[in-house]
Coordinates of C-alpha atoms in Angstrom, one line a residue:
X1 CA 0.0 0.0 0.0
X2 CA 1.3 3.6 -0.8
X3 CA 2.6 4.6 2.5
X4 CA 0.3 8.2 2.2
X5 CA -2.9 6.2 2.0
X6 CA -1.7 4.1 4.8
X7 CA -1.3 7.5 7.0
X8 CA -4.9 8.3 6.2
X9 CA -6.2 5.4 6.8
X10 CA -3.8 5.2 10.1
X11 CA -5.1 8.3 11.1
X12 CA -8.7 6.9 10.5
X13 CA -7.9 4.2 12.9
X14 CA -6.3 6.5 15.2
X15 CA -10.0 8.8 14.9
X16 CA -12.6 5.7 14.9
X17 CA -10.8 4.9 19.0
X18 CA -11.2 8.4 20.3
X19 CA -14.8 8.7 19.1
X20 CA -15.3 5.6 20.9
X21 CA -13.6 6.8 24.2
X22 CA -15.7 10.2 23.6
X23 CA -18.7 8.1 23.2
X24 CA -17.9 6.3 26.4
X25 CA -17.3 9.5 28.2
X26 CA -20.9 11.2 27.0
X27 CA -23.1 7.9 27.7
X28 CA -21.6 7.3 31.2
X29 CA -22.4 11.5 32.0
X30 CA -25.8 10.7 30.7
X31 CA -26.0 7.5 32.6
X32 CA -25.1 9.4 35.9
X33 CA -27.8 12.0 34.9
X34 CA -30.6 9.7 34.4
X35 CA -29.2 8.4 38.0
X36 CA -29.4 11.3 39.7
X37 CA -32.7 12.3 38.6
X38 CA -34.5 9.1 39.2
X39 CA -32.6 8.9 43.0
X40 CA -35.2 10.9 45.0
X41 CA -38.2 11.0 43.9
X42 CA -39.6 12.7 46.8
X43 CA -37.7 15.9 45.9
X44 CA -38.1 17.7 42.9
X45 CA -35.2 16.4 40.3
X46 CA -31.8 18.2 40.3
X47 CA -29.4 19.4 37.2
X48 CA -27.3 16.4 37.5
X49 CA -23.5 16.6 37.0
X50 CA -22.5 18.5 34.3
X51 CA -20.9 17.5 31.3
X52 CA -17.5 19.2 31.9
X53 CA -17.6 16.6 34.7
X54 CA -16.9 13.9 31.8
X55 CA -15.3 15.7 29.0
X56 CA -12.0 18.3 29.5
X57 CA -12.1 19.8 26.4
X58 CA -8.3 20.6 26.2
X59 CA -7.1 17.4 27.5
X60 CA -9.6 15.5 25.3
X61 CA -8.4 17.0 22.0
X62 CA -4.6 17.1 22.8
X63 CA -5.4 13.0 23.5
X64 CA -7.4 12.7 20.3
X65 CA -5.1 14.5 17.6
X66 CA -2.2 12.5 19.6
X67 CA -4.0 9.1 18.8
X68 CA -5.0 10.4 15.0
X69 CA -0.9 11.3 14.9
X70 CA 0.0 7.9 16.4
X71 CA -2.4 6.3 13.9
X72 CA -0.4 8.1 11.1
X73 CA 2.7 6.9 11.9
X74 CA 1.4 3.6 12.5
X75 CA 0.5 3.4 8.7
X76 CA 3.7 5.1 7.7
X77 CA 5.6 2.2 9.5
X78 CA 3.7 -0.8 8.5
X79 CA 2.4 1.0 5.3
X80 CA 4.5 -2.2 3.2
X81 CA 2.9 -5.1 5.9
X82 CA -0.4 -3.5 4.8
X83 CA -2.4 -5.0 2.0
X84 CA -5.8 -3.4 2.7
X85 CA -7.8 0.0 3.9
X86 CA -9.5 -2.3 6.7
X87 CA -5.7 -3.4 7.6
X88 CA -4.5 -0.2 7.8
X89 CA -7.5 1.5 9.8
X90 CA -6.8 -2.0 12.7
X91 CA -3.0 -1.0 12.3
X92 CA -3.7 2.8 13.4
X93 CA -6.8 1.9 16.1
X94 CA -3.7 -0.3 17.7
X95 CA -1.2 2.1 17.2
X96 CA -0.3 3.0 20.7
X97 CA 0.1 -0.7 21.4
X98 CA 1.9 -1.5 18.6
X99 CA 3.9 1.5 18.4
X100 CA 5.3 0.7 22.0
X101 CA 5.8 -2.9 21.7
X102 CA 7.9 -2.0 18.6
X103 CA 10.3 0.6 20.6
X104 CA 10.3 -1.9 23.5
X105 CA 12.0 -4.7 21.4
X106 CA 14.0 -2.1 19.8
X107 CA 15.4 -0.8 22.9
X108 CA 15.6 -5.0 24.2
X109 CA 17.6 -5.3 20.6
X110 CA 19.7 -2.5 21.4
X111 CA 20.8 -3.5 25.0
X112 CA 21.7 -6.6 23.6
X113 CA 24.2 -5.3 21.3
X114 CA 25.4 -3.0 23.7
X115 CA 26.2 -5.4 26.7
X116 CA 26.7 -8.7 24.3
X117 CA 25.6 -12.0 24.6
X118 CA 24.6 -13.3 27.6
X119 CA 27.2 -15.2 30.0
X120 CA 27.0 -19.0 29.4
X121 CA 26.1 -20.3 32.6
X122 CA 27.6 -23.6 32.9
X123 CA 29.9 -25.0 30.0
X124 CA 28.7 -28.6 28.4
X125 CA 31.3 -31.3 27.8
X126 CA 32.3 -32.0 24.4
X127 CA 32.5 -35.4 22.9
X128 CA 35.7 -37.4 23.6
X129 CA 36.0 -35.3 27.3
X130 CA 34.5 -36.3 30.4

């Protein structure tokens, strides 16, 4: 797959998981509302919580445009493992996941290289010793 197709549909992926953590956000601040108006009803029903209560507008951006970004770079990396939009949109909905088990055998790689093999721990005889 063209690695600019699998950005975009990376970035899809990265989009289709914060709508679904936005939509988790709004239907648990509507769940707590339909809660707190059906507690008492022997008093007159109350506002409720407010939606800010749920939803930080700043914070839930940043998170969202870093999750479409991560999704990007997702399909940029694995944009010649790719065969297919669906692939490509599962690549960037896993991106964080993916993305950090990548750098974490990277880095395991890399400390390999850097201290060496590891020490062999007891040596087996050879043939014709004992």
């Amino acid at each position: 797959m063209e690695w600019l197709l699998a950005m975009g549909y990376g970035a899809i992926g990265g989009a289709v998981v914060e709508v679904v953590v936005s939509s988790d956000r709004v239907l648990a601040w509507n769940a707590a509302r339909h809660q707190a108006r059906t507690q008492n009803q022997s008093q007159p029903a109350g506002p409720g919580p407010k939606l800010t209560a749920y939803i930080d507008p700043v914070s839930d951006v940043v998170a969202g445009l870093t999750r479409v970004l991560l999704g990007a770079v997702a399909g940029l990396l694995f944009h010649s493992q790719v065969t297919g939009a669906y692939a490509a949109i599962v690549v960037g909905c896993s991106a964080p996941t993916v993305l950090r088990q990548l750098g974490t055998a990277r880095l395991n790689s890399a400390f390999e290289l850097q201290a060496g093999p590891p020490p062999e721990t007891a040596a087996a005889p050879q043939e014709g010793q004992a």
